[in-house]
Structure formats: structure tokens, C-alpha cells
Coordinates of C-alpha atoms in Angstrom, one line a residue:
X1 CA 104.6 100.5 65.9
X2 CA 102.5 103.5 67.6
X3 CA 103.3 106.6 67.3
X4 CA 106.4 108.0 69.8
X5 CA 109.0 110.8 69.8
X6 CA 112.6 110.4 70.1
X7 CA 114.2 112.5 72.7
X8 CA 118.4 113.0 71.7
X9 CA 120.4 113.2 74.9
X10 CA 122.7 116.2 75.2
X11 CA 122.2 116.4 79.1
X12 CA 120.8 113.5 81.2
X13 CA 119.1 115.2 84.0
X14 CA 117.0 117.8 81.5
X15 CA 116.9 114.8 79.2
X16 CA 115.0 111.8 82.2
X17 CA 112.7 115.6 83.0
X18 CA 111.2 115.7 80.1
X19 CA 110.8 112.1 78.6
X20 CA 109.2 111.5 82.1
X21 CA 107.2 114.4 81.6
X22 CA 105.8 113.7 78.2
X23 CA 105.0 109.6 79.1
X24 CA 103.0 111.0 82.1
X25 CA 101.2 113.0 79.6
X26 CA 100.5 110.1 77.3
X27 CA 103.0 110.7 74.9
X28 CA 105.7 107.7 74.1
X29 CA 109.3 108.6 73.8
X30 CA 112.4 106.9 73.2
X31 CA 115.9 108.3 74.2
X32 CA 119.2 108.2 72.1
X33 CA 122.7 109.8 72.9
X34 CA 123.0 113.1 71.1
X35 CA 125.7 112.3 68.4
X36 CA 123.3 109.5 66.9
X37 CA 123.7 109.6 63.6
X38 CA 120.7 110.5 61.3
X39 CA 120.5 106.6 60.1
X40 CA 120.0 105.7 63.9
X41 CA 117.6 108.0 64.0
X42 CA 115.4 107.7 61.3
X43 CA 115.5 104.0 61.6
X44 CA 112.9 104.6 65.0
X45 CA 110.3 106.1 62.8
X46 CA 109.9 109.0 65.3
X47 CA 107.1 111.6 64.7
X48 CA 109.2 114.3 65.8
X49 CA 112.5 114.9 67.5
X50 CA 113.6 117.0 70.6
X51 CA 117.0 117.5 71.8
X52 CA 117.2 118.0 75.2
X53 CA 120.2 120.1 75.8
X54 CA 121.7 121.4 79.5
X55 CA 120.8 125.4 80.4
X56 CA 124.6 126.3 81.3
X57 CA 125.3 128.2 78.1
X58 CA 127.8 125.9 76.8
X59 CA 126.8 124.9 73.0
X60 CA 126.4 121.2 72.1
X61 CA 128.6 120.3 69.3
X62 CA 127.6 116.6 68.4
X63 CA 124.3 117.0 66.8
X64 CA 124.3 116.0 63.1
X65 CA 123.0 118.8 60.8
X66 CA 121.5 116.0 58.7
X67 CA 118.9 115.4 61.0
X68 CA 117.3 118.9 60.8
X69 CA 117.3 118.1 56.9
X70 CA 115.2 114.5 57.3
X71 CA 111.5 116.2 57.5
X72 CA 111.0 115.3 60.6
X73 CA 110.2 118.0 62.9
X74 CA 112.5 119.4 65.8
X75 CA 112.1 121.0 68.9
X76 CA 115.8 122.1 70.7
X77 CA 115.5 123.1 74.0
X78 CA 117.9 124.7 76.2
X79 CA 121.6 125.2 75.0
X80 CA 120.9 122.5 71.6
X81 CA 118.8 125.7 70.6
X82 CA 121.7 127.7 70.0
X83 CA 123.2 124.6 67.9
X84 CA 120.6 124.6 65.9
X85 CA 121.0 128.2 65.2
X86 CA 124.7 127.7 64.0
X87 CA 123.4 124.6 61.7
X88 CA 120.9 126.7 59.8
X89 CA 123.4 129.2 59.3
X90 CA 122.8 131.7 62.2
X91 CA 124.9 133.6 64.4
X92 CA 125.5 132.9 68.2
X93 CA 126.5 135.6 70.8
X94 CA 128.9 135.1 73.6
X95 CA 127.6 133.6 76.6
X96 CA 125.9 136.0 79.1
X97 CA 125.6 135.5 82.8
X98 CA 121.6 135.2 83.8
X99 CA 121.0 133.5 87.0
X100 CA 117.6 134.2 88.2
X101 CA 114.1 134.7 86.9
X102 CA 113.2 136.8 84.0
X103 CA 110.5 137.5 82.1
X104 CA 110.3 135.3 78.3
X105 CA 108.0 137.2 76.0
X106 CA 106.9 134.9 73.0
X107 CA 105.8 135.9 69.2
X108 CA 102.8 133.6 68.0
X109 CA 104.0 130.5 66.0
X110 CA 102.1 126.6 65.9
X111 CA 104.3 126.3 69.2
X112 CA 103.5 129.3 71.2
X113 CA 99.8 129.9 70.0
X114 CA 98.7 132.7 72.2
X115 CA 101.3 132.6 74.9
X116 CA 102.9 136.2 75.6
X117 CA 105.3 135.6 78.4
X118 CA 106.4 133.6 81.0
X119 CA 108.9 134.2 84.0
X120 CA 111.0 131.7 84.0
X121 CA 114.5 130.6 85.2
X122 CA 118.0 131.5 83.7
X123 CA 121.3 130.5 83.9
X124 CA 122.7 131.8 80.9
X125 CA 121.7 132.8 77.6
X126 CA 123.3 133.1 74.6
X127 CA 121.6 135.9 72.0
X128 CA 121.1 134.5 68.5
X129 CA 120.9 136.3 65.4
X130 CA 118.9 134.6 62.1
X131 CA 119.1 134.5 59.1
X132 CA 116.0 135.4 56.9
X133 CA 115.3 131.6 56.7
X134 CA 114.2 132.1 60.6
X135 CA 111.5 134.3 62.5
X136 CA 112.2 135.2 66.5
X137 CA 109.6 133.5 68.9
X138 CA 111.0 134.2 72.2
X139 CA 113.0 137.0 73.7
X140 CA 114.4 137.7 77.2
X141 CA 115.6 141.1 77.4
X142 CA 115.2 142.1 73.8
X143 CA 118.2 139.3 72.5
X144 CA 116.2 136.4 71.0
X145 CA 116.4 133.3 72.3
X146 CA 113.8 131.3 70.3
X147 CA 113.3 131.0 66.6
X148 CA 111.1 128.7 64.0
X149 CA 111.9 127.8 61.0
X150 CA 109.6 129.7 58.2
X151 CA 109.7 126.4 55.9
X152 CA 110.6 123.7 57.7
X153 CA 109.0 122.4 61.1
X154 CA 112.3 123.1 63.3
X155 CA 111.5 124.9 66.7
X156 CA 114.1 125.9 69.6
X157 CA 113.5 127.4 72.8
X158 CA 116.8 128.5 74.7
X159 CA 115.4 127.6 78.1
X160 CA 114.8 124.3 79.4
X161 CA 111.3 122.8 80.7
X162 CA 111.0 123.0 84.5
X163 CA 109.1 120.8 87.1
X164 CA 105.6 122.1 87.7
X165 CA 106.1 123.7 84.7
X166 CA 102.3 124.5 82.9
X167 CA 103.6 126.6 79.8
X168 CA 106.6 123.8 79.6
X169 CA 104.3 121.2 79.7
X170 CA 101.6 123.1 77.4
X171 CA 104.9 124.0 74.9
X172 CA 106.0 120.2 74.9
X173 CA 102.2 119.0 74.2
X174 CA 101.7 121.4 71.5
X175 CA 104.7 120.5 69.8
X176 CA 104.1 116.5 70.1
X177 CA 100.3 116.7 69.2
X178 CA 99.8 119.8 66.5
X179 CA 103.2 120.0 65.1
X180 CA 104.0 116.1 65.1
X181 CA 100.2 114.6 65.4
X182 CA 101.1 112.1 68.4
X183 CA 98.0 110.8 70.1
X184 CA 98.4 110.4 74.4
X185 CA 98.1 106.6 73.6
X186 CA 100.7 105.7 76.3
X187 CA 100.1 104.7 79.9
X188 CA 101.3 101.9 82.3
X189 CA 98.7 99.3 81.4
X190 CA 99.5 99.8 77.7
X191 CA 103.2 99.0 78.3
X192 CA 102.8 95.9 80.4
X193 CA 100.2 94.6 77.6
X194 CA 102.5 95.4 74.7
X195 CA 105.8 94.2 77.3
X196 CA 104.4 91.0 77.2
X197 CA 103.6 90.2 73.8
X198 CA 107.1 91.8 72.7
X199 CA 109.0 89.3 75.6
X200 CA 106.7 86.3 74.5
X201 CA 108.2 87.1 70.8
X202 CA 111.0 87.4 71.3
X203 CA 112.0 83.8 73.3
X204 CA 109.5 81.9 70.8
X205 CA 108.8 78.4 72.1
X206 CA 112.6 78.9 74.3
X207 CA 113.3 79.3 77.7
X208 CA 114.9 82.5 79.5
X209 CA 116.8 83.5 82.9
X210 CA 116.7 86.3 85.2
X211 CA 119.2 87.6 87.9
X212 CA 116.9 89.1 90.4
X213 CA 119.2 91.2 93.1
X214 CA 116.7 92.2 95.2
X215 CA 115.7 95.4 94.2
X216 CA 112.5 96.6 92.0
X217 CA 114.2 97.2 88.8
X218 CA 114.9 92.7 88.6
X219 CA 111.7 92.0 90.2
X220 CA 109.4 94.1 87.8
X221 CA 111.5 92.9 84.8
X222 CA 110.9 89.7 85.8
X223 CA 107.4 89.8 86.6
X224 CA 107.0 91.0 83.4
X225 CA 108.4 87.8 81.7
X226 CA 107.1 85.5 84.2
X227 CA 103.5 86.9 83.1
X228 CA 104.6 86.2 79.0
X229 CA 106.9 83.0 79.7
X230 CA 105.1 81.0 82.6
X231 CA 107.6 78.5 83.3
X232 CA 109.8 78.9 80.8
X233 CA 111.4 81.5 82.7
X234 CA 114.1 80.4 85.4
X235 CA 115.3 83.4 87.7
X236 CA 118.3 83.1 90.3
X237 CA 118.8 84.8 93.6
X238 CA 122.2 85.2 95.1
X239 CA 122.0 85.2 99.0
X240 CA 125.2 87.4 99.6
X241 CA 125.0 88.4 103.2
X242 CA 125.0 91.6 102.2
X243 CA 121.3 92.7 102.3
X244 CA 119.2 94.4 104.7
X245 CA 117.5 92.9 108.0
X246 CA 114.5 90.7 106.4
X247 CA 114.9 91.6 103.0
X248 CA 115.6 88.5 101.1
X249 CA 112.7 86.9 103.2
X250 CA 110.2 89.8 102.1
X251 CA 111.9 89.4 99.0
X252 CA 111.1 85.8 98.3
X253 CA 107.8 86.3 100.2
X254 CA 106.7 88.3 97.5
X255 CA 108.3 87.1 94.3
X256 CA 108.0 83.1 95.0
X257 CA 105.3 83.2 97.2
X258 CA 102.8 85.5 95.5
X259 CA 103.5 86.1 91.9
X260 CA 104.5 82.7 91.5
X261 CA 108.1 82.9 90.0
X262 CA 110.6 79.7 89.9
X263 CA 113.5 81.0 91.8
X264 CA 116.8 79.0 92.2
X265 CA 118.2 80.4 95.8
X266 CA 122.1 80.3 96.3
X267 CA 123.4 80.3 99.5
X268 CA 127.2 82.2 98.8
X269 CA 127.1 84.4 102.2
X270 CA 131.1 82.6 102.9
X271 CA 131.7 83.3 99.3
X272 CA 131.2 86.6 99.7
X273 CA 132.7 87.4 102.8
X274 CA 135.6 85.0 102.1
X275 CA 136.2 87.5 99.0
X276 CA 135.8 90.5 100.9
X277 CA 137.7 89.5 103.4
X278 CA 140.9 92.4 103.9
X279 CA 139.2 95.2 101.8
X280 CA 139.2 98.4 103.1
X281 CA 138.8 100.4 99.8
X282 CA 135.5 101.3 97.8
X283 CA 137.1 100.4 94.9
X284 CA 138.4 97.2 95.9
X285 CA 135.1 95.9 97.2
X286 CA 133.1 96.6 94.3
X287 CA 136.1 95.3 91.7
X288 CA 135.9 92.2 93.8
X289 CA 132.3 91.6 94.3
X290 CA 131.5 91.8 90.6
X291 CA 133.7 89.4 90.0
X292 CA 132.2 86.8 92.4
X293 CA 129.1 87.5 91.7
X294 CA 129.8 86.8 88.0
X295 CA 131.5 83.4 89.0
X296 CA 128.7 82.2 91.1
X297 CA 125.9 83.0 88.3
X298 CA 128.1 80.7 85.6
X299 CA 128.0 78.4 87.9
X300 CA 124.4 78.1 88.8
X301 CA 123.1 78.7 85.6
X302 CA 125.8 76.3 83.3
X303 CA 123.8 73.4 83.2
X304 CA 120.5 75.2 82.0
X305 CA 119.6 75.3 78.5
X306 CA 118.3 79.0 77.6
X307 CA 117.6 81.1 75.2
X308 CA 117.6 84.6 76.1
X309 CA 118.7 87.0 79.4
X310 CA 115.8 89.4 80.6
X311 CA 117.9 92.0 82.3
X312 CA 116.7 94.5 84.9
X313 CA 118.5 97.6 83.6
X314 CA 116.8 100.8 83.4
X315 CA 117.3 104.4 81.6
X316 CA 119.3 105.2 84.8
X317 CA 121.8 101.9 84.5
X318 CA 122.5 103.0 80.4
X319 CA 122.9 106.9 81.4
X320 CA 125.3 106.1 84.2
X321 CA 127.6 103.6 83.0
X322 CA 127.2 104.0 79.2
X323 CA 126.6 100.6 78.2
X324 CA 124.8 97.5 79.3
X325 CA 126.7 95.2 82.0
X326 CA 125.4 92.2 83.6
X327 CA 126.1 89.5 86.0
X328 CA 124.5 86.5 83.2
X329 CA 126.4 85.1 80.3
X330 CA 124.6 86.2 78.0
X331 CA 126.9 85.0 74.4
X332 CA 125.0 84.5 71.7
X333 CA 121.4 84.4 73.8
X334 CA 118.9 87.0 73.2
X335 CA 118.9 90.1 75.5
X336 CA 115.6 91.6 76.8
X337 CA 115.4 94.7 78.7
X338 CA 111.6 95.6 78.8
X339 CA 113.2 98.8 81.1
X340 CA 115.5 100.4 79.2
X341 CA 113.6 102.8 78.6
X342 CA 112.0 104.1 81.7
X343 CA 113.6 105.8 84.9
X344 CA 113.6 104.4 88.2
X345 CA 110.6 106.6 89.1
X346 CA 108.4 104.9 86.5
X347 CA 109.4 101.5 87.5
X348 CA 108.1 102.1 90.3
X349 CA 104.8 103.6 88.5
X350 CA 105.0 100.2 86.3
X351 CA 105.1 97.6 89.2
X352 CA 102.0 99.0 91.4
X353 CA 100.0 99.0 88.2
X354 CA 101.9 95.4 88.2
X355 CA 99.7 94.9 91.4
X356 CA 102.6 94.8 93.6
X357 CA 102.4 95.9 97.2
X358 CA 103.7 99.2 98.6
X359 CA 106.3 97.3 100.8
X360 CA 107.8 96.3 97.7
X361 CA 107.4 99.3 95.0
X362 CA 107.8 102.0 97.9
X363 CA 110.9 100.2 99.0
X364 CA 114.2 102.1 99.2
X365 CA 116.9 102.4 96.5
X366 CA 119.7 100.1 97.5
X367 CA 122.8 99.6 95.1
X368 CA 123.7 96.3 94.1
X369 CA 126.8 96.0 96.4
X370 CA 124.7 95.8 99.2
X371 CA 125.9 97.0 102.4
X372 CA 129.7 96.3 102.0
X373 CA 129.9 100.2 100.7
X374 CA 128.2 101.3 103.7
X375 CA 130.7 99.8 106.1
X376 CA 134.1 101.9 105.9
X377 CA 137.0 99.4 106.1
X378 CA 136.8 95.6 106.0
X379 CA 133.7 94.1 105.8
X380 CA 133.2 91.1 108.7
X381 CA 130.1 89.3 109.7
X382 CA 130.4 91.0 113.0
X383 CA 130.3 94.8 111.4
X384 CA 127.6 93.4 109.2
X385 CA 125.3 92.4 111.9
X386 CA 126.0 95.3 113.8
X387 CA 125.3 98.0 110.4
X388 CA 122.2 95.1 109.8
X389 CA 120.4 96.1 113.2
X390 CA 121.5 99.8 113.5
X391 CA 119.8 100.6 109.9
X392 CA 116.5 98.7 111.0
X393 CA 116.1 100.5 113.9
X394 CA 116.4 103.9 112.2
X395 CA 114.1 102.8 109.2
X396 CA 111.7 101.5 112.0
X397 CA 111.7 104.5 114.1
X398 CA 111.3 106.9 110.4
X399 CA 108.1 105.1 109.4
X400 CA 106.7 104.6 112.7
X401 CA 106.0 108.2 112.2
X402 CA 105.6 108.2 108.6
X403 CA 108.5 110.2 107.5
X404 CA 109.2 108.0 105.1
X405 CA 106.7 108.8 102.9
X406 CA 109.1 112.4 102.8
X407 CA 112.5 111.1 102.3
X408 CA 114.3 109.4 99.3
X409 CA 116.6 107.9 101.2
X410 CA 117.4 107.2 104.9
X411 CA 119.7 104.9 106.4
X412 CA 123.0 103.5 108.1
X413 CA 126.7 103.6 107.6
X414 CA 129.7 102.0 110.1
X415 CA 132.0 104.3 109.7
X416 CA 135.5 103.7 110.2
X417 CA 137.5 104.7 113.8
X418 CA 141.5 104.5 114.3
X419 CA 141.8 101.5 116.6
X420 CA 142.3 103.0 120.3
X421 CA 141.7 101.1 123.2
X422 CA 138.2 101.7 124.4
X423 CA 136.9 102.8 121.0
X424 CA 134.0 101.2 120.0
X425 CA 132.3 101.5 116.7
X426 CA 130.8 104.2 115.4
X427 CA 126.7 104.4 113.3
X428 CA 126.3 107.7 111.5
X429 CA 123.0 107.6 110.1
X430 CA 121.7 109.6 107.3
X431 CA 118.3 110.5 105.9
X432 CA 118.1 112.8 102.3
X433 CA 115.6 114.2 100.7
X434 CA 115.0 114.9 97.3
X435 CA 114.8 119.3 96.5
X436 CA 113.6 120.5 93.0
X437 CA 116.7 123.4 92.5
X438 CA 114.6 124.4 89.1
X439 CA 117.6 125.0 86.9
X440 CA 120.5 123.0 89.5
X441 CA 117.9 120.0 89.2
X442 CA 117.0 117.9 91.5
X443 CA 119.5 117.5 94.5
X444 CA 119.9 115.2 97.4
X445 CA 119.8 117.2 100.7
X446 CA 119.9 116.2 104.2
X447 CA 116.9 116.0 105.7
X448 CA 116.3 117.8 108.9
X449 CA 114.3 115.0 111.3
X450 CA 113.3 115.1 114.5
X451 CA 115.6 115.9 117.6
X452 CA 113.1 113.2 119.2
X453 CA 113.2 110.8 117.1
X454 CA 116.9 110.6 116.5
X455 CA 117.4 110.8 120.6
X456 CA 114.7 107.7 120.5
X457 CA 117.3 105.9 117.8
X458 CA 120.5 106.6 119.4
X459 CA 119.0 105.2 122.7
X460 CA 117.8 102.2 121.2
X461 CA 120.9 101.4 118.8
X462 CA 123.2 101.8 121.6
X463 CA 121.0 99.8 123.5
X464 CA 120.8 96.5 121.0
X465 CA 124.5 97.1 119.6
X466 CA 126.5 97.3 122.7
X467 CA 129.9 97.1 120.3
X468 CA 129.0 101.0 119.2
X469 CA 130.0 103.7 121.4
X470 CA 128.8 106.4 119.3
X471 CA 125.9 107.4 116.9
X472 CA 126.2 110.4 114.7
X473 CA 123.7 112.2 112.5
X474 CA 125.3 113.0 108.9
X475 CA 123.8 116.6 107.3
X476 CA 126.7 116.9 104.9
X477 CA 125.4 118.0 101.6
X478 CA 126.0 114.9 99.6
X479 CA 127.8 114.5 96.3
X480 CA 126.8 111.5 93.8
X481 CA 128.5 108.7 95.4
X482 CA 128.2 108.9 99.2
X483 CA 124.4 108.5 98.5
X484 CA 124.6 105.9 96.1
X485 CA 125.8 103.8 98.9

């Protein structure tokens, strides 16, 4: 195995930040949850560990003091620093209000080199006090906040690496080249070379199957294994009814047409429907359409023989849910993931170095459900045209002008009105883009478009949907879930 380091999770957004920043550096990481125990760990062979903790002052307490005993060397950043500090048998001061930018002056140590200060960010801090074991590298307002180890090669920084970030950046290469002696061996191409030798393994002289959904994450993954496998890989493709105007034909365009991939298409549009029929409730929908989906994938693959599952799940899937899920059985067949790893963003980096075409690595996030979440109330085939046509008009109109390029998201909802006589339906339609907050992280805002072009969208939705009698423009700041959908 090459070199890598092994980034322990104590906060996912600070966590995806920097393993995304080191791999576009060159430098391989691998992620585990923060409570791993030190077996777990040193099982991966890392060169060196960080522990990527949060930056609101509250202390982690799940880190194992063994691992800061198994030579390998550390680097805690943000709140795990003060952990570590408690571990080797420091003191930690009560938590102290810091929101702003201040000034971090550093002491010279293998992970500082010359560095004297930086301004950087603050939430909170929490002053630490060492024992002689210890020596202070970083100090914001005379209470230290940094420290190294005077034996062993254990670093910690109480401040978290931020985006365009060149002392974080310098900081995290010093630490994974000098200290740990990582080469920058990592890069796309590498990964798909070494993706498909590991898949090829891995099924032996079997056979596997895919669940594509329509989205990036199932078509990389199982590009990836069509280019180790050939034939032996089978993939399946549930036409749900649920997907946007001209997707699944772009879809299958691309994945059958071009890259060449045997895919079984099942036609369960009145399956669907039939099961969605009465739901009103988010919950409900999403219950029941896992559940059907799961059916109608035993279904169509029970009278294949295979080996092994190649599942699209990414870094994202694991952080979010906790575990791995999927729509395959999967008892007692092999499970390959060659994603896990990575975060949506590098998918995306993986599949154009894949070869595949901006219409399909530049296309949108859309969640699994489809668009029954974006319809408020019961999903119909009428609501479902209606929602179809609405959101391709307003995509249309966005990258006629090229906004799209700007946005991480833009698209329809049907929201729900009280029946009244003479009510039509009603589109809102919502575009967000992503904002770098530095220490909030990155949030989801509405994005301010155009009075033009939303006049130009309303005229034409109202126009081609003459069952809508209103058309809204949505700046609500948006929480996790309304822009999941």
C-alpha cells in the first residue's frame, strides 16, 4: 500500500475541508469516526494521524489516549487540540468567547518553521496550560493555544484550517511531508488505475451488479467496474417516473450508448405512483419509496448469478446516515465501494478525468427520491408533469445565460395550496448558492438572480402550465433538508 494519512472524524464539515484539501495536494487520506479504537487504527498503516475537531470550543471526549502512545505522529486541529492537551496530562481553561479575527503568533517547531503570525478566524478558544513534557507553539492573546510534544511527534493547533487558507495549507503539508515523510503520489488518474485493479481483484473470474439511479455517484462507480469487469458487470436502471425532463434519456445516452455499459431498464413508473398514491407527508414518501424500490431490484436481479455489489456511496452517504444502505441484496456477496472515500466534489473531479462530458459530471445534485419531495402533498402524474416542465424551463432560462456555472443548486417545487375554487397550482422556484462562512462553513444561500430572467420564467411557465396560477421566487435561507430536495 502507498503511503496515506488517516484523518479521525470529530466534526464532518472541518473533517471533508481538509481530507479534500490534502488529496488536491497530492497527499492520500483515509477518514475514520473519532472514537476508532487504536487497533482500527493502526491496522491502516497510516504515516501520520490528524484529528479533525469542530472550532466551537466544545472538547471532544472520544479520542483514545492510546493512539497518541502508537508512534505514529499526530496533528489535532481545532477543539481535538485541547483533548490532546488533557491526554498528556495538561490543563484546559474554560471556554472563551472569540468570534472574529485575531492575530496567531507561532514559536518555531518542524511544524511552524519560520511562520510568526497569521490572522485568522475565531470562535472560541480555550487557553491550555503544559506540562513540562510540552513546549507552546501558538498563542492568540498571550493564552496558548498550540503546543508540540518535546519527545514524541504529537502536534495541535487550536484553530481549524480555512478555505484559501496558504499557512493552513503550508501547516498541513509540512506536517504530512517532513514530520510524516508522505510523498504527493495521489491524483485522479492514479485512483482510477489502482480502482481498477482493486475491483478486478476483488470479483476474481465472478460477475457483479450495479444499481445506477441516475446520478454521478452510480454512474462513476460503475464506469469504474465496467472498465475492470467488461461484461461481467450487469447494472439495472429503475425508470420511476420520478426524474427530471430528459434525464433518463441523457442518462442512458451516455452510460449505454457511449461508455458501453450492459444496462437492464425497468419500466416501474405505475409501481411507483401506485405506491405513492395518498401520501402527503415527507416521511411517508421516502418510507414507502425505499421500500419499492427494494422490491423491484430483488426482483429483477433474482435470477442472476453474482458475486459482488459495486455500490455508488460516497464519503457524504457514510457521514450522513452512519452506515452503508442499499437498494441490492447484497447477503453474503462481496461489497465494493471504490467511493467511499471521496466527497461528492471529487466525484465529480474523478469522472471528467473518467472522460465524461460536462452534461453529465456538471449535472445537478438530485436525491434519490426524485421529484416526489419536491411536490408538497400527493404525488400524481398530473403534478409530476406539471413540476417536470416548470423545473426545465427555469434550468433552461439559468444556463441560457450561464448562471449555472454560479449556483449549486437551482430548481422547482409544487408547493401545496388549500383547495379553493379557482386556485390553481402554485411553482416556487429556488436557485442557492454555495458561501464559504470561514468558521460557519460552507452554507447554502439563496441566490439573488435576475429580475429579468425570473419575469422571462414566470411568463413562460404560466404560459406552457396553464393548471398554475402562481409562480413564486423562494430566498428563504435554507436549512439541510429543504435543499436536499
Amino acid at each position: 500500500m502507498q503511503d496515506m494519512l488517516l484523518v479521525l472524524d470529530f466534526d464532518h464539515r472541518y473533517t471533508a475541508a481538509v481530507a479534500r484539501k490534502l488529496r488536491a495536494e497530492g497527499i492520500f487520506c483515509r477518514i475514520l469516526p473519532g472514537d476508532s479504537l487504536p487497533g482500527q487504527v493502526q491496522a491502516m498503516s497510516p504515516m501520520g494521524i490528524l484529528l479533525a475537531g469542530g472550532v466551537g470550543g466544545e472538547v471532544p471526549k472520544a479520542l483514545d489516549g492510546r493512539i497518541l502512545n502508537a508512534g505514529i505522529p499526530v496533528l489535532a486541529l481545532g477543539d481535538t487540540a485541547a483533548s490532546v492537551c488533557l491526554l498528556l496530562n495538561g490543563s484546559v481553561g474554560e471556554r472563551q468567547e472569540r468570534a472574529g479575527v485575531h492575530t496567531i503568533k507561532f514559536a518555531p517547531s518542524p511544524l511552524t518553521e519560520d511562520m510568526s503570525e497569521s490572522e485568522r478566524l475565531l470562535v472560541a478558544i480555550h487557553p491550555l496550560d503544559l506540562t513540562s513534557d510540552l513546549s507552546p507553539i501558538a498563542y492568540a492573546e498571550n493564552h496558548v493555544i498550540g503546543f508540540r510534544h518535546n519527545t514524541l511527534p504529537i502536534y495541535a493547533l487550536g484553530f481549524q484550517i480555512e478555505s484559501n487558507d496558504l499557512d493552513g495549507t503550508a501547516i498541513l503539508l509540512r506536517f504530512a511531508k517532513n514530520i510524516c515523510g508522505c510523498s504527493d503520489w495521489w491524483n485522479e488518474s492514479v485512483f482510477i488505475s489502482n480502482s481498477r485493479g482493486e475491483i478486478a481483484a476483488e470479483v476474481g473470474e465472478g460477475t457483479a451488479i450495479c444499481a445506477m439511479t441516475g446520478g454521478l455517484n452510480s454512474g462513476v462507480s460503475a464506469t469504474l467496474a465496467h472498465r475492470a469487469l467488461g461484461e461481467r458487470l450487469r447494472c439495472v436502471f429503475v425508470e420511476t417516473g420520478l426524474l427530471r425532463d430528459n434525464e433518463a434519456n441523457d442518462f442512458l445516452a451516455h452510460y449505454r450508448d457511449v461508455e458501453g455499459l450492459n444496462i437492464t431498464v425497468i419500466n416501474a413508473q405505475d409501481t411507483i405512483l401506485g405506491a405513492l398514491g395518498g401520501l402527503r407527508r415527507v416521511e411517508q414518501k421516502v418510507e414507502v419509496l425505499t421500500i419499492a424500490m427494494k422490491d423491484i431490484l430483488r426482483d429483477a436481479v433474482a435470477s442472476l448469478e453474482y458475486t459482488a455489489v459495486i455500490r455508488g456511496v460516497t464519503r457524504n452517504d457514510l457521514m450522513d446516515r452512519g452506515a452503508e444502505q442499499d437498494l441490492l441484496p447484497d447477503q453474503g456477496k462481496k461489497i465494493i465501494a471504490p467511493l467511499s472515500e471521496f466527497f461528492k466534489e471529487e466525484v465529480r473531479y474523478i469522472g471528467e478525468k473518467l472522460g465524461m462530458p460536462p452534461e453529465i459530471t456538471g449535472r445537478q445534485p438530485f436525491p434519490g427520491t426524485g421529484l416526489a419531495l419536491r411536490i408538497e402533498g400527493e404525488v400524481t402524474p398530473q403534478r409530476l408533469e406539471t413540476l417536470r416542465t416548470a423545473d426545465s424551463i427555469f434550468v433552461e432560462e439559468i444556463r441560457q445565460i450561464g448562471l449555472h456555472k454560479k449556483l449549486w443548486k437551482y430548481y422547482a417545487i409544487m408547493q401545496l395550496n388549500e383547495p379553493e375554487e379557482g386556485i390553481g397550482d402554485t411553482i416556487g422556484l429556488r436557485a442557492v448558492s454555495l458561501v464559504d462562512a470561514q468558521l460557519g462553513g460552507v452554507r447554502a444561500l439563496p441566490a439573488r438572480l435576475p429580475y429579468d430572467l425570473l419575469e422571462k420564467c414566470v411568463e413562460r411557465i404560466l404560459r406552457a402550465c396553464p393548471e398554475v396560477s402562481r409562480v413564486e421566487y423562494d430566498i428563504t435561507p435554507g436549512g439541510k433538508f429543504l435543499d436536499a430536495r
